[in-house]
Short mmCIF file of C-alpha atoms in Angstrom, two decimals:
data_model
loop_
_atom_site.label_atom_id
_atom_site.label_comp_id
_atom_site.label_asym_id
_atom_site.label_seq_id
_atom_site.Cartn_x
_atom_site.Cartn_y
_atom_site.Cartn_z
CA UNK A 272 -26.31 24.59 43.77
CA UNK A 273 -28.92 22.71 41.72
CA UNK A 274 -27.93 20.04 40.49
CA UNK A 275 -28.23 19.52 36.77
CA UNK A 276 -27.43 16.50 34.87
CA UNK A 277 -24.67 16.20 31.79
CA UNK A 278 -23.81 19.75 32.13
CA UNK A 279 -20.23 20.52 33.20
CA UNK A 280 -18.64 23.99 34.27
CA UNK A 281 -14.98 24.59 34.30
CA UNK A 282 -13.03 26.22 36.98
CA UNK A 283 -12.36 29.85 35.70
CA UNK A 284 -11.28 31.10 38.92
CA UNK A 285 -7.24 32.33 39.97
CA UNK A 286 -5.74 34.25 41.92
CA UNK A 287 -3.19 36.74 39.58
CA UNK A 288 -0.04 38.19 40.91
CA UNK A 289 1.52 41.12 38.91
CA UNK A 290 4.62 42.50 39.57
CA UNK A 291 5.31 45.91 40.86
CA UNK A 292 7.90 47.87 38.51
CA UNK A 293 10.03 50.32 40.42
CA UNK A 294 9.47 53.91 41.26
CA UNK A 295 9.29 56.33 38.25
CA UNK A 296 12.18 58.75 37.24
CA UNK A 297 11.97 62.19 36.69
CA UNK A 298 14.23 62.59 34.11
CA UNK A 299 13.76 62.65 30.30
CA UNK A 300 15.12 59.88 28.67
CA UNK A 301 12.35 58.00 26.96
CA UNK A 302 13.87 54.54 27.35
CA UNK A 303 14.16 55.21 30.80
CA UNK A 304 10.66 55.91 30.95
CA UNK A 305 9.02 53.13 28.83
CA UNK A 306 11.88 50.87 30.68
CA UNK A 307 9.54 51.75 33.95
CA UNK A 308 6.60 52.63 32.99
CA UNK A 309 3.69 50.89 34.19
CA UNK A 310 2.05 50.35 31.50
CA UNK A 311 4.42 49.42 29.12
CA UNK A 312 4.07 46.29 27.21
CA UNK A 313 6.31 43.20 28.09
CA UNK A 314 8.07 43.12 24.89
CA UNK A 315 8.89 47.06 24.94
CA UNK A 316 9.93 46.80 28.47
CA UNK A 317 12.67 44.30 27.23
CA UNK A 318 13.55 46.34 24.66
CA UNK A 319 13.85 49.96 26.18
CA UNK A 320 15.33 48.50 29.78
CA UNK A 321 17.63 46.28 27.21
CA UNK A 322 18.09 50.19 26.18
CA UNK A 323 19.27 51.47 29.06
CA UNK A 324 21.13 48.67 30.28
CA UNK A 325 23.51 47.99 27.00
CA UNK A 326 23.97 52.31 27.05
CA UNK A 327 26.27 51.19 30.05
CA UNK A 328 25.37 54.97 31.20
CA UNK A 329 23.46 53.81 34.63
CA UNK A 330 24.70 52.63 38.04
CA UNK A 331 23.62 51.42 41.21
CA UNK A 332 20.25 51.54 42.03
CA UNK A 333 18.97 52.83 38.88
CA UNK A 334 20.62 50.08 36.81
CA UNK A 335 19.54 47.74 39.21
CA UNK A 336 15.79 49.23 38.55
CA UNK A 337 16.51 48.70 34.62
CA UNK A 338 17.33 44.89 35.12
CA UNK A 339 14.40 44.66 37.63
CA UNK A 340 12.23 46.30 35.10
CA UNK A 341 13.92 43.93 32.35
CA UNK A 342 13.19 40.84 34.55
CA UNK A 343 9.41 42.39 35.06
CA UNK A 344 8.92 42.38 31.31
CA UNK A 345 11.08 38.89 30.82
CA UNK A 346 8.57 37.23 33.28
CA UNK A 347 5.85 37.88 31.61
CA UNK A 348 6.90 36.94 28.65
CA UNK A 349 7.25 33.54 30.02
CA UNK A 350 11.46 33.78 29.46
CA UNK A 351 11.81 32.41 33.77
CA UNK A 352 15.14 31.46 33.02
CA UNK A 353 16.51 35.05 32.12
CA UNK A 354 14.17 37.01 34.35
CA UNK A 355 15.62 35.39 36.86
CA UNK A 356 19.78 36.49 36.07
CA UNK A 357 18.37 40.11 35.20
CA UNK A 358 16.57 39.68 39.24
CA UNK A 359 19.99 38.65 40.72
CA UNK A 360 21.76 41.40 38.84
CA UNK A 361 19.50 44.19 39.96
CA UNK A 362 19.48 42.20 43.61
CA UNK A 363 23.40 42.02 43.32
CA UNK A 364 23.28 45.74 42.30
CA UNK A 365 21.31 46.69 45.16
CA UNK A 366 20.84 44.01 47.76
CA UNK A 367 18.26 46.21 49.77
CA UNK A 368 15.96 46.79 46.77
CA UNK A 369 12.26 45.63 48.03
CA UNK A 370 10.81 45.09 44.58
CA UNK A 371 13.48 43.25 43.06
CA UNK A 372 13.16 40.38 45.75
CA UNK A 373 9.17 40.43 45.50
CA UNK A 374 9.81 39.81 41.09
CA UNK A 375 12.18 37.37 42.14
CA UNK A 376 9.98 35.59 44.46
CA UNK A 377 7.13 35.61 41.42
CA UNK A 378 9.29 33.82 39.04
CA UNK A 379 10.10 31.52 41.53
CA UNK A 380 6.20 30.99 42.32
CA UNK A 381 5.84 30.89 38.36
CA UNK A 382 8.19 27.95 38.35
CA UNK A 383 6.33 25.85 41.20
CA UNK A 384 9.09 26.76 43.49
CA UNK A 385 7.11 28.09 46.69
CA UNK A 386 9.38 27.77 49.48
CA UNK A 387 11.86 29.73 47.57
CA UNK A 388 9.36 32.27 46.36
CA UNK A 389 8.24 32.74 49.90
CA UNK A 390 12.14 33.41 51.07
CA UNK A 391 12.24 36.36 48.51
CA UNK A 392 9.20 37.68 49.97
CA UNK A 393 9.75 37.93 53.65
CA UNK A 394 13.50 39.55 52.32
CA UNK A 395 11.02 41.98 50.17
CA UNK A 396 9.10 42.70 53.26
CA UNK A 397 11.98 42.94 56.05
CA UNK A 398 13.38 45.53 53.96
CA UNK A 399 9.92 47.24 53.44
CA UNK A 400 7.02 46.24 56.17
CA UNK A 401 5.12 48.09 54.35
CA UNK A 402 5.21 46.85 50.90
CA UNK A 403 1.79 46.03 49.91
CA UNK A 404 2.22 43.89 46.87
CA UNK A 405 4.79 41.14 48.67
CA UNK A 406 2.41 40.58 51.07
CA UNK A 407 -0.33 39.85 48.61
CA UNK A 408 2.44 37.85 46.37
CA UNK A 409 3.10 35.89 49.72
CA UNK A 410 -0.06 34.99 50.56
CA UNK A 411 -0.51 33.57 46.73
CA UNK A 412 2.15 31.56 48.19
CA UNK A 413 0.59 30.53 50.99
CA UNK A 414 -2.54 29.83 49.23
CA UNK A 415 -0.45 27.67 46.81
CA UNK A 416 0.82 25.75 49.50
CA UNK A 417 -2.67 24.67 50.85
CA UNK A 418 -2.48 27.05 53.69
CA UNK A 419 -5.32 29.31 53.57
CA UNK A 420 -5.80 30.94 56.83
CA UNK A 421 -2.10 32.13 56.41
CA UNK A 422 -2.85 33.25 53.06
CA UNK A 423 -5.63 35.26 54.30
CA UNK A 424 -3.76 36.94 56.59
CA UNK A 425 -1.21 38.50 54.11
CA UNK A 426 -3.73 39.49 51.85
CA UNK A 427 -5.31 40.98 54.37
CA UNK A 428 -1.91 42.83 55.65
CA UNK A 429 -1.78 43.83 51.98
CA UNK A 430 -4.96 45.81 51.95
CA UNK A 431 -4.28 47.42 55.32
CA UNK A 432 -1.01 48.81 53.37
CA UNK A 433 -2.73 49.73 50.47
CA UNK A 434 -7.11 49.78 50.48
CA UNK A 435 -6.82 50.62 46.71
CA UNK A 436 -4.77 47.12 45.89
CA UNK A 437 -7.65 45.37 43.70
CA UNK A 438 -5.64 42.30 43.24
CA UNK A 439 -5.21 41.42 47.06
CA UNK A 440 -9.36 41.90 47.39
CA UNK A 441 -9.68 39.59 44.45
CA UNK A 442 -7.36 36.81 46.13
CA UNK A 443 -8.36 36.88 49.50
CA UNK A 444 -12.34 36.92 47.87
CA UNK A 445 -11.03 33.78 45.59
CA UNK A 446 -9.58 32.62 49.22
CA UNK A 447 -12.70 33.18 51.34
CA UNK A 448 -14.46 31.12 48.27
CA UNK A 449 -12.62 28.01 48.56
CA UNK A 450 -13.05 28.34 52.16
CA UNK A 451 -17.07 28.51 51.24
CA UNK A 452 -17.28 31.87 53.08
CA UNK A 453 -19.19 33.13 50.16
CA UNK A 454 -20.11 36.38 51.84
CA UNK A 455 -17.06 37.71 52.42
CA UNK A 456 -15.85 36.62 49.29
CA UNK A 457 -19.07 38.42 47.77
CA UNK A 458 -17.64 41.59 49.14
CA UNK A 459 -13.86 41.31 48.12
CA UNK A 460 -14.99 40.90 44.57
CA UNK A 461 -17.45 43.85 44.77
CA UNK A 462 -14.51 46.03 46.16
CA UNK A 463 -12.19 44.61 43.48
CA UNK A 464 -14.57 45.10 40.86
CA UNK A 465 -15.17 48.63 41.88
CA UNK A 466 -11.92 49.73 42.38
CA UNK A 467 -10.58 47.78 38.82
CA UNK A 468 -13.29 46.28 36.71
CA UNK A 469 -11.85 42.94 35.17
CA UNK A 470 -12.88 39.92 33.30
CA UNK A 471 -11.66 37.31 35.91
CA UNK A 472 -13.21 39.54 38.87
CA UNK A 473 -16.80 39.76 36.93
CA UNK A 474 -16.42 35.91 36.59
CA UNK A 475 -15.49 35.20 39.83
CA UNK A 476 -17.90 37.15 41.42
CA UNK A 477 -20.36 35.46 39.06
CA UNK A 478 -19.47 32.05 40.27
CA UNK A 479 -20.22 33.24 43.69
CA UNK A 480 -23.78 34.38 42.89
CA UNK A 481 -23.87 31.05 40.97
CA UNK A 482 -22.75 28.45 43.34
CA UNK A 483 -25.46 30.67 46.24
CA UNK A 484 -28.39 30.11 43.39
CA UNK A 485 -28.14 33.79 42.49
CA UNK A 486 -28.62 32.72 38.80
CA UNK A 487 -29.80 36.39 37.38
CA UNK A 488 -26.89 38.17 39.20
CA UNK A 489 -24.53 35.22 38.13
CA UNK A 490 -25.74 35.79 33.66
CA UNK A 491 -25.46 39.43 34.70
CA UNK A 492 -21.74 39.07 35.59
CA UNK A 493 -20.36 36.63 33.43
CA UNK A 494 -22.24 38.89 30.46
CA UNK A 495 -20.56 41.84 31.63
CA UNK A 496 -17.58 39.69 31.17
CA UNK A 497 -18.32 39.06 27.76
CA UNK A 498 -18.76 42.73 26.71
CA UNK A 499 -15.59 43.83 28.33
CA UNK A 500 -13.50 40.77 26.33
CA UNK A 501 -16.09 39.13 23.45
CA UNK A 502 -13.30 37.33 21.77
CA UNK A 503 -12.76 35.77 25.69
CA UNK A 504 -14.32 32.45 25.78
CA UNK A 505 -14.81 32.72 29.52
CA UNK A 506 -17.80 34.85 29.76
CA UNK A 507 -19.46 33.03 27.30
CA UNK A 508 -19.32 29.85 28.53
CA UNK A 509 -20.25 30.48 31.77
CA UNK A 510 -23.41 32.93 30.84
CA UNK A 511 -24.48 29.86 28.81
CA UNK A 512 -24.15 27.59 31.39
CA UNK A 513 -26.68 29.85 33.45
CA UNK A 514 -29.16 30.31 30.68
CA UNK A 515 -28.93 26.37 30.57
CA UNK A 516 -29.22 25.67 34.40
CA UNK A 517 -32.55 28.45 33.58
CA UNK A 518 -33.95 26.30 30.79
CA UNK A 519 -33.36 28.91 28.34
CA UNK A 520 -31.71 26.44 25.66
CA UNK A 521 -32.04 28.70 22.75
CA UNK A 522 -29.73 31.63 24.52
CA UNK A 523 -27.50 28.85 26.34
CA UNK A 524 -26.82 27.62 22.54
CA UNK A 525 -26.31 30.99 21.20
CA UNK A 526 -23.82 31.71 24.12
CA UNK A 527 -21.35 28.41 23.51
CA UNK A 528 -21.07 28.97 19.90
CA UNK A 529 -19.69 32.27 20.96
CA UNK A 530 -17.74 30.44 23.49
CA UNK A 531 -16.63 27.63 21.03
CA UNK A 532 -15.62 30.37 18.24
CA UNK A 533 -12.58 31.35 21.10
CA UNK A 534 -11.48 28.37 22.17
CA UNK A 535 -12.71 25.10 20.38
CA UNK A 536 -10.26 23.48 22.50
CA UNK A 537 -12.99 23.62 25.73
CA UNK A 538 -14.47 19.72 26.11
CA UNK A 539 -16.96 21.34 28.11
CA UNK A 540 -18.41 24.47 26.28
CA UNK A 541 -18.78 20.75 23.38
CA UNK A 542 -20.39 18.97 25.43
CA UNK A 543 -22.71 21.86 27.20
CA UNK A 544 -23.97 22.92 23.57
CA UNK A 545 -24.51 19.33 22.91
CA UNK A 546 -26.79 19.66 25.85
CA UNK A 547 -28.76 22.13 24.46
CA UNK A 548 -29.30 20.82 20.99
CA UNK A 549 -30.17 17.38 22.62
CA UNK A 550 -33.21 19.81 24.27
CA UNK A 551 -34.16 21.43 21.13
CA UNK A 552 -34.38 18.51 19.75
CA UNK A 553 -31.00 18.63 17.41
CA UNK A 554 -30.12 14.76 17.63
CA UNK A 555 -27.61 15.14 15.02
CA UNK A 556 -25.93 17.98 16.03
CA UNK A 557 -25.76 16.83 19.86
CA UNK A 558 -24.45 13.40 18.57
CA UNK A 559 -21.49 15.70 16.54
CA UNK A 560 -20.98 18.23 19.81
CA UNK A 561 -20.48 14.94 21.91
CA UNK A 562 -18.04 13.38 20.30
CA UNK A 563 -15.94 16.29 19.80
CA UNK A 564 -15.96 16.81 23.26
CA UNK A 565 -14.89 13.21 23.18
CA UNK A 566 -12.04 13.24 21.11
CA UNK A 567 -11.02 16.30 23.32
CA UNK A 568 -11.43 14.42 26.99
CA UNK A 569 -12.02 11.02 26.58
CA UNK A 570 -13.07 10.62 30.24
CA UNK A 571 -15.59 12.97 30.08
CA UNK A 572 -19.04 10.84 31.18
CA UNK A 573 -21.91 13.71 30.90
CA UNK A 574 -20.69 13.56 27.05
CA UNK A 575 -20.54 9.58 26.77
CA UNK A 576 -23.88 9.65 28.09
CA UNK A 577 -25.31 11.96 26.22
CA UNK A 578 -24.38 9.75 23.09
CA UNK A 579 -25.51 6.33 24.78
CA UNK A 580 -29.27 8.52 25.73
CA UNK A 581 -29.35 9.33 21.61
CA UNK A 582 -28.45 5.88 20.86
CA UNK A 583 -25.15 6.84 18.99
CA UNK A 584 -23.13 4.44 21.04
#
């Protein structure tokens, strides 16, 4: 990549594990079915599952899906502590439920806790050697871990279960990346972002093409980012940093005040539009976007020099 200087670029980049919520019911009940339901919000997952679970009407493996389900919702919520008991109840319930183990094994990856997330996932997969999504969750392990050829492999194994898994192409493409195997990882993203068009898969794709001088592809991608989420900082920033690597000052500008209006709390996006009014000649509104950035990251150097080049030092 060309190298620029006093600009700065954030890694936007992660691999995202979702848990899988268990097997739909055919029956009626409609807190049974926004308890399960796939797309049902964290916070009315808690609530229905909490639902079905205080009715004291279900047993065995369907009240151990409810507390699953409830630990699903619970986890993302950010509530690790609880997820967890409602996990051992539905594993307790039903020791040979699959997906229980594999939500288990997330909150313990949530928590920093990868050995132990890894032992929930090889129990999720000796029960079920074919379950798709602990293999992928396993191989965020891995990757966690610093062990990326093993982390390839299960996301690999992952796809081979299920080809229409978007989330194990987009880890094993942010995989390939850090490995610098930027075709490969070119492809996963294309495959991820064909089968389920995201904001992070745009980006990351985009910081393929950008980090291989694709610069047009790379404005392309993160701007598609940007119209799918506008009130998402991450497209912005990252288009602008494009148009800036380009030259194109003006648009770069225009594109971190978008990115600033989201998240003010970005040193970089300050000290990037600094950059640009600095070029168009803006003294006094560089000198105010560098110390901002400043006050945010006192370390950062492009943004002290920028100030010592205007003389504001």
């Amino acid at each position: 990549m060309r190298h620029l200087p006093h600009l700065t670029a954030s890694l936007l980049g992660a691999a995202v594990i979702l848990a899988q919520p268990p097997a739909a019911s055919a029956e009626g009940d409609p807190n049974w079915q926004t308890c399960i339901g796939a797309a049902t919000a964290p916070n009315d997952r808690v609530i229905a599952c909490s639902a079905v679970i205080d009715a004291k009407g279900e047993t065995g493996k369907k009240l151990a899906a409810a507390y699953c389900s409830r630990g699903h919702g619970l986890t993302e919520k950010r509530d690790f502590d609880s997820a967890m008991s409602d996990l051992d109840e539905a594993i307790r319930l039903d020791p040979t439920y699959a997906c229980a183990y594999s939500n288990r094994g997330r909150v313990h990856a949530l928590k920093r806790d990868f050995d132990s997330a890894m032992a929930d996932y090889d129990e999720a997969i000796r029960i079920d050697p074919g379950f798709a999504l602990a293999y992928n969750n396993r191989g965020d392990a891995w990757f966690n871990k610093g062990d990326l050829d093993r982390a390839l492999a299960d996301f690999s194994t992952a796809i081979k279960c299920d080809p229409s898994l978007a989330i194990a192409y987009g880890n094993r493409g942010f995989a390939y990346y850090r490995k610098r195997d930027m075709t490969r990882a070119l492809a996963d993203y294309s495959t991820e972002i064909k089968l389920k068009p995201g904001v992070l898969a745009y980006i990351n794709r985009g910081n393929v093409y950008r980090d291989t001088e694709q610069l047009d592809r790379a404005a392309a991608d993160y701007g598609e980012a940007a119209r799918i989420a506008p009130t998402d900082a991450r497209g912005w920033r990252n288009r602008g940093l494009i148009r800036l690597y380009q030259g194109d000052n003006k648009a770069g500008l225009a594109d971190y005040d978008k990115a600033l209006q989201y998240d003010p709390a970005d040193a970089d996006s300050w000290n990037n539009r600094g950059q640009a009014r600095m070029r168009l000649g803006d003294a006094k509104g560089a000198i105010s976007d560098f110390r901002k950035a400043l006050e945010i990251n006192p370390g950062l150097r492009t943004a002290h020099d920028g100030l010592q080049q205007l003389g504001a030092l």
